[in-house]
PDB file of C-alpha atoms and ligand atoms in Angstrom:
ATOM      1  CA  UNK A   3     -42.314 -76.709   6.784  1.00  0.00           C
ATOM      2  CA  UNK A   4     -39.083 -78.677   6.997  1.00  0.00           C
ATOM      3  CA  UNK A   5     -35.966 -76.779   8.082  1.00  0.00           C
ATOM      4  CA  UNK A   6     -32.529 -78.431   8.100  1.00  0.00           C
ATOM      5  CA  UNK A   7     -30.644 -77.409  11.244  1.00  0.00           C
ATOM      6  CA  UNK A   8     -27.633 -75.244  10.221  1.00  0.00           C
ATOM      7  CA  UNK A   9     -25.667 -76.668  13.165  1.00  0.00           C
ATOM      8  CA  UNK A  10     -26.275 -80.444  12.988  1.00  0.00           C
ATOM      9  CA  UNK A  11     -28.254 -80.842   9.673  1.00  0.00           C
ATOM     10  CA  UNK A  12     -31.145 -82.639  11.414  1.00  0.00           C
ATOM     11  CA  UNK A  13     -34.470 -82.048   9.661  1.00  0.00           C
ATOM     12  CA  UNK A  14     -36.972 -80.177  11.816  1.00  0.00           C
ATOM     13  CA  UNK A  15     -40.673 -79.708  11.159  1.00  0.00           C
ATOM     14  CA  UNK A  16     -41.631 -76.121  12.025  1.00  0.00           C
ATOM     15  CA  UNK A  17     -45.247 -74.974  11.975  1.00  0.00           C
ATOM     16  CA  UNK A  18     -45.838 -71.631  10.235  1.00  0.00           C
ATOM     17  CA  UNK A  19     -47.541 -70.217  13.355  1.00  0.00           C
ATOM     18  CA  UNK A  20     -44.470 -71.088  15.481  1.00  0.00           C
ATOM     19  CA  UNK A  21     -41.984 -69.782  12.961  1.00  0.00           C
ATOM     20  CA  UNK A  22     -41.364 -66.457  14.732  1.00  0.00           C
ATOM     21  CA  UNK A  23     -41.044 -67.953  18.235  1.00  0.00           C
ATOM     22  CA  UNK A  24     -37.325 -68.738  17.845  1.00  0.00           C
ATOM     23  CA  UNK A  25     -37.736 -72.483  17.287  1.00  0.00           C
ATOM     24  CA  UNK A  26     -34.881 -74.682  18.528  1.00  0.00           C
ATOM     25  CA  UNK A  27     -33.513 -77.803  16.840  1.00  0.00           C
ATOM     26  CA  UNK A  28     -35.114 -80.983  18.202  1.00  0.00           C
ATOM     27  CA  UNK A  29     -31.792 -82.777  17.865  1.00  0.00           C
ATOM     28  CA  UNK A  30     -29.038 -80.399  19.105  1.00  0.00           C
ATOM     29  CA  UNK A  31     -31.177 -77.787  20.871  1.00  0.00           C
ATOM     30  CA  UNK A  32     -29.587 -74.812  19.122  1.00  0.00           C
ATOM     31  CA  UNK A  33     -31.617 -71.974  17.598  1.00  0.00           C
ATOM     32  CA  UNK A  34     -32.710 -72.998  14.103  1.00  0.00           C
ATOM     33  CA  UNK A  35     -33.274 -69.634  12.484  1.00  0.00           C
ATOM     34  CA  UNK A  36     -30.763 -67.181  13.937  1.00  0.00           C
ATOM     35  CA  UNK A  37     -26.992 -66.863  14.006  1.00  0.00           C
ATOM     36  CA  UNK A  38     -26.250 -69.197  11.110  1.00  0.00           C
ATOM     37  CA  UNK A  39     -27.645 -69.328   7.541  1.00  0.00           C
ATOM     38  CA  UNK A  40     -30.361 -71.925   6.915  1.00  0.00           C
ATOM     39  CA  UNK A  41     -30.532 -73.846   3.639  1.00  0.00           C
ATOM     40  CA  UNK A  42     -33.731 -73.198   1.669  1.00  0.00           C
ATOM     41  CA  UNK A  43     -34.881 -74.498  -1.685  1.00  0.00           C
ATOM     42  CA  UNK A  44     -37.783 -75.068  -4.037  1.00  0.00           C
ATOM     43  CA  UNK A  45     -39.778 -76.855  -1.341  1.00  0.00           C
ATOM     44  CA  UNK A  46     -39.332 -74.377   1.529  1.00  0.00           C
ATOM     45  CA  UNK A  47     -38.500 -70.897   0.236  1.00  0.00           C
ATOM     46  CA  UNK A  48     -41.981 -69.461  -0.375  1.00  0.00           C
ATOM     47  CA  UNK A  49     -43.327 -70.817   2.911  1.00  0.00           C
ATOM     48  CA  UNK A  50     -40.441 -69.410   4.917  1.00  0.00           C
ATOM     49  CA  UNK A  51     -40.711 -66.002   3.262  1.00  0.00           C
ATOM     50  CA  UNK A  52     -44.434 -65.879   3.936  1.00  0.00           C
ATOM     51  CA  UNK A  53     -43.982 -66.901   7.581  1.00  0.00           C
ATOM     52  CA  UNK A  54     -40.993 -64.760   8.559  1.00  0.00           C
ATOM     53  CA  UNK A  55     -41.677 -61.459  10.294  1.00  0.00           C
ATOM     54  CA  UNK A  56     -37.946 -60.697  10.120  1.00  0.00           C
ATOM     55  CA  UNK A  57     -36.316 -59.518   6.891  1.00  0.00           C
ATOM     56  CA  UNK A  58     -34.747 -62.434   5.012  1.00  0.00           C
ATOM     57  CA  UNK A  59     -31.271 -62.105   3.473  1.00  0.00           C
ATOM     58  CA  UNK A  60     -30.621 -64.739   0.796  1.00  0.00           C
ATOM     59  CA  UNK A  61     -27.409 -65.925  -0.849  1.00  0.00           C
ATOM     60  CA  UNK A  62     -28.081 -67.737  -4.142  1.00  0.00           C
ATOM     61  CA  UNK A  63     -25.031 -69.906  -4.783  1.00  0.00           C
ATOM     62  CA  UNK A  64     -23.733 -73.169  -6.241  1.00  0.00           C
ATOM     63  CA  UNK A  65     -21.000 -75.572  -5.151  1.00  0.00           C
ATOM     64  CA  UNK A  66     -18.981 -75.206  -8.405  1.00  0.00           C
ATOM     65  CA  UNK A  67     -18.897 -71.383  -8.168  1.00  0.00           C
ATOM     66  CA  UNK A  68     -15.559 -70.107  -6.828  1.00  0.00           C
ATOM     67  CA  UNK A  69     -16.729 -66.584  -5.938  1.00  0.00           C
ATOM     68  CA  UNK A  70     -19.683 -68.171  -4.055  1.00  0.00           C
ATOM     69  CA  UNK A  71     -17.313 -70.259  -1.945  1.00  0.00           C
ATOM     70  CA  UNK A  72     -15.176 -67.166  -1.326  1.00  0.00           C
ATOM     71  CA  UNK A  73     -18.223 -65.224  -0.174  1.00  0.00           C
ATOM     72  CA  UNK A  74     -19.596 -67.958   2.136  1.00  0.00           C
ATOM     73  CA  UNK A  75     -17.544 -66.937   5.238  1.00  0.00           C
ATOM     74  CA  UNK A  76     -18.597 -63.284   4.788  1.00  0.00           C
ATOM     75  CA  UNK A  77     -22.242 -64.377   4.740  1.00  0.00           C
ATOM     76  CA  UNK A  78     -21.756 -66.628   7.797  1.00  0.00           C
ATOM     77  CA  UNK A  79     -20.127 -63.815   9.758  1.00  0.00           C
ATOM     78  CA  UNK A  80     -22.947 -61.422   8.892  1.00  0.00           C
ATOM     79  CA  UNK A  81     -25.481 -64.040  10.050  1.00  0.00           C
ATOM     80  CA  UNK A  82     -23.648 -64.355  13.373  1.00  0.00           C
ATOM     81  CA  UNK A  83     -23.579 -60.557  13.786  1.00  0.00           C
ATOM     82  CA  UNK A  84     -27.236 -60.006  12.902  1.00  0.00           C
ATOM     83  CA  UNK A  85     -29.559 -62.467  14.653  1.00  0.00           C
ATOM     84  CA  UNK A  86     -32.335 -59.894  14.039  1.00  0.00           C
ATOM     85  CA  UNK A  87     -32.406 -60.922  10.356  1.00  0.00           C
ATOM     86  CA  UNK A  88     -32.926 -64.382   8.901  1.00  0.00           C
ATOM     87  CA  UNK A  89     -30.020 -65.487   6.679  1.00  0.00           C
ATOM     88  CA  UNK A  90     -30.704 -68.187   4.106  1.00  0.00           C
ATOM     89  CA  UNK A  91     -28.749 -69.914   1.350  1.00  0.00           C
ATOM     90  CA  UNK A  92     -30.304 -71.315  -1.806  1.00  0.00           C
ATOM     91  CA  UNK A  93     -28.308 -73.828  -3.849  1.00  0.00           C
ATOM     92  CA  UNK A  94     -29.388 -72.803  -7.362  1.00  0.00           C
ATOM     93  CA  UNK A  95     -28.500 -76.211  -8.874  1.00  0.00           C
ATOM     94  CA  UNK A  96     -30.798 -77.951  -6.397  1.00  0.00           C
ATOM     95  CA  UNK A  97     -33.562 -75.338  -6.817  1.00  0.00           C
ATOM     96  CA  UNK A  98     -34.117 -74.743 -10.547  1.00  0.00           C
ATOM     97  CA  UNK A  99     -37.743 -73.586 -10.135  1.00  0.00           C
ATOM     98  CA  UNK A 100     -36.824 -70.895  -7.652  1.00  0.00           C
ATOM     99  CA  UNK A 101     -33.882 -69.699  -9.741  1.00  0.00           C
ATOM    100  CA  UNK A 102     -36.169 -69.340 -12.725  1.00  0.00           C
ATOM    101  CA  UNK A 103     -38.987 -67.716 -10.752  1.00  0.00           C
ATOM    102  CA  UNK A 104     -36.580 -65.082  -9.367  1.00  0.00           C
ATOM    103  CA  UNK A 105     -34.607 -64.765 -12.626  1.00  0.00           C
ATOM    104  CA  UNK A 106     -31.259 -65.620 -11.030  1.00  0.00           C
ATOM    105  CA  UNK A 107     -28.876 -65.277 -13.985  1.00  0.00           C
ATOM    106  CA  UNK A 108     -25.519 -65.075 -12.265  1.00  0.00           C
ATOM    107  CA  UNK A 109     -24.228 -66.242  -8.924  1.00  0.00           C
ATOM    108  CA  UNK A 110     -23.681 -65.363  -6.280  1.00  0.00           C
ATOM    109  CA  UNK A 111     -26.815 -63.207  -6.225  1.00  0.00           C
ATOM    110  CA  UNK A 112     -27.684 -61.610  -2.887  1.00  0.00           C
ATOM    111  CA  UNK A 113     -31.231 -60.499  -2.149  1.00  0.00           C
ATOM    112  CA  UNK A 114     -33.123 -58.983   0.759  1.00  0.00           C
ATOM    113  CA  UNK A 115     -36.816 -59.765   1.237  1.00  0.00           C
ATOM    114  CA  UNK A 116     -39.231 -58.010   3.541  1.00  0.00           C
ATOM    115  CA  UNK A 117     -42.846 -59.175   3.964  1.00  0.00           C
ATOM    116  CA  UNK A 118     -42.184 -61.719   1.223  1.00  0.00           C
ATOM    117  CA  UNK A 119     -41.130 -59.117  -1.348  1.00  0.00           C
ATOM    118  CA  UNK A 120     -37.653 -58.405  -2.662  1.00  0.00           C
ATOM    119  CA  UNK A 121     -36.439 -54.978  -1.506  1.00  0.00           C
ATOM    120  CA  UNK A 122     -32.968 -55.107  -3.022  1.00  0.00           C
ATOM    121  CA  UNK A 123     -30.664 -57.511  -4.857  1.00  0.00           C
ATOM    122  CA  UNK A 124     -27.151 -57.473  -6.165  1.00  0.00           C
ATOM    123  CA  UNK A 125     -25.071 -59.890  -8.247  1.00  0.00           C
ATOM    124  CA  UNK A 126     -21.486 -60.728  -7.399  1.00  0.00           C
ATOM    125  CA  UNK A 127     -19.623 -61.439  -4.180  1.00  0.00           C
ATOM    126  CA  UNK A 128     -19.150 -58.364  -1.989  1.00  0.00           C
ATOM    127  CA  UNK A 129     -16.268 -57.796   0.436  1.00  0.00           C
ATOM    128  CA  UNK A 130     -17.414 -57.884   4.084  1.00  0.00           C
ATOM    129  CA  UNK A 131     -17.502 -54.096   4.616  1.00  0.00           C
ATOM    130  CA  UNK A 132     -19.431 -53.505   1.390  1.00  0.00           C
ATOM    131  CA  UNK A 133     -21.869 -56.306   2.194  1.00  0.00           C
ATOM    132  CA  UNK A 134     -22.581 -54.696   5.582  1.00  0.00           C
ATOM    133  CA  UNK A 135     -23.155 -51.313   3.925  1.00  0.00           C
ATOM    134  CA  UNK A 136     -25.439 -52.830   1.336  1.00  0.00           C
ATOM    135  CA  UNK A 137     -27.439 -54.676   4.026  1.00  0.00           C
ATOM    136  CA  UNK A 138     -27.759 -51.542   6.142  1.00  0.00           C
ATOM    137  CA  UNK A 139     -29.003 -49.560   3.133  1.00  0.00           C
ATOM    138  CA  UNK A 140     -31.430 -52.286   2.023  1.00  0.00           C
ATOM    139  CA  UNK A 141     -32.887 -52.693   5.512  1.00  0.00           C
ATOM    140  CA  UNK A 142     -33.011 -49.053   6.547  1.00  0.00           C
TER     141      UNK A 142
HETATM  142 ZN1   ZN B 224     -29.457 -79.162  15.297  1.00  0.00          ZN
END
């Protein structure tokens, strides 16, 4: 699957069987899948969810959405604090199939997936402390 590096945006090809071995970016050498949210979309989401042994925390957003932009730093900080989970962002405008498949009706929508299945989701931007509480409860 193709993963865009969250640090330098270089496109990296990651094999499903190597997905959980902490792959590093071929261009900048930083860890691809921990510490910073990765961008996923129609072409990569299902594959990544199937391959990831870690829970996946997803922020469904769009560039025109003010609350989404307000929430972005909260999501980034959580990703930096929790390298044990995979944080991903899905641009709903660029991924209409996925938005329809998951019935995303308002943004931001936050969802936690484990073993490829959604375990919890919530609509609306959460303040940092509430987001942490919600994550802890969803991943308990
Ligand atoms: Zn890179």
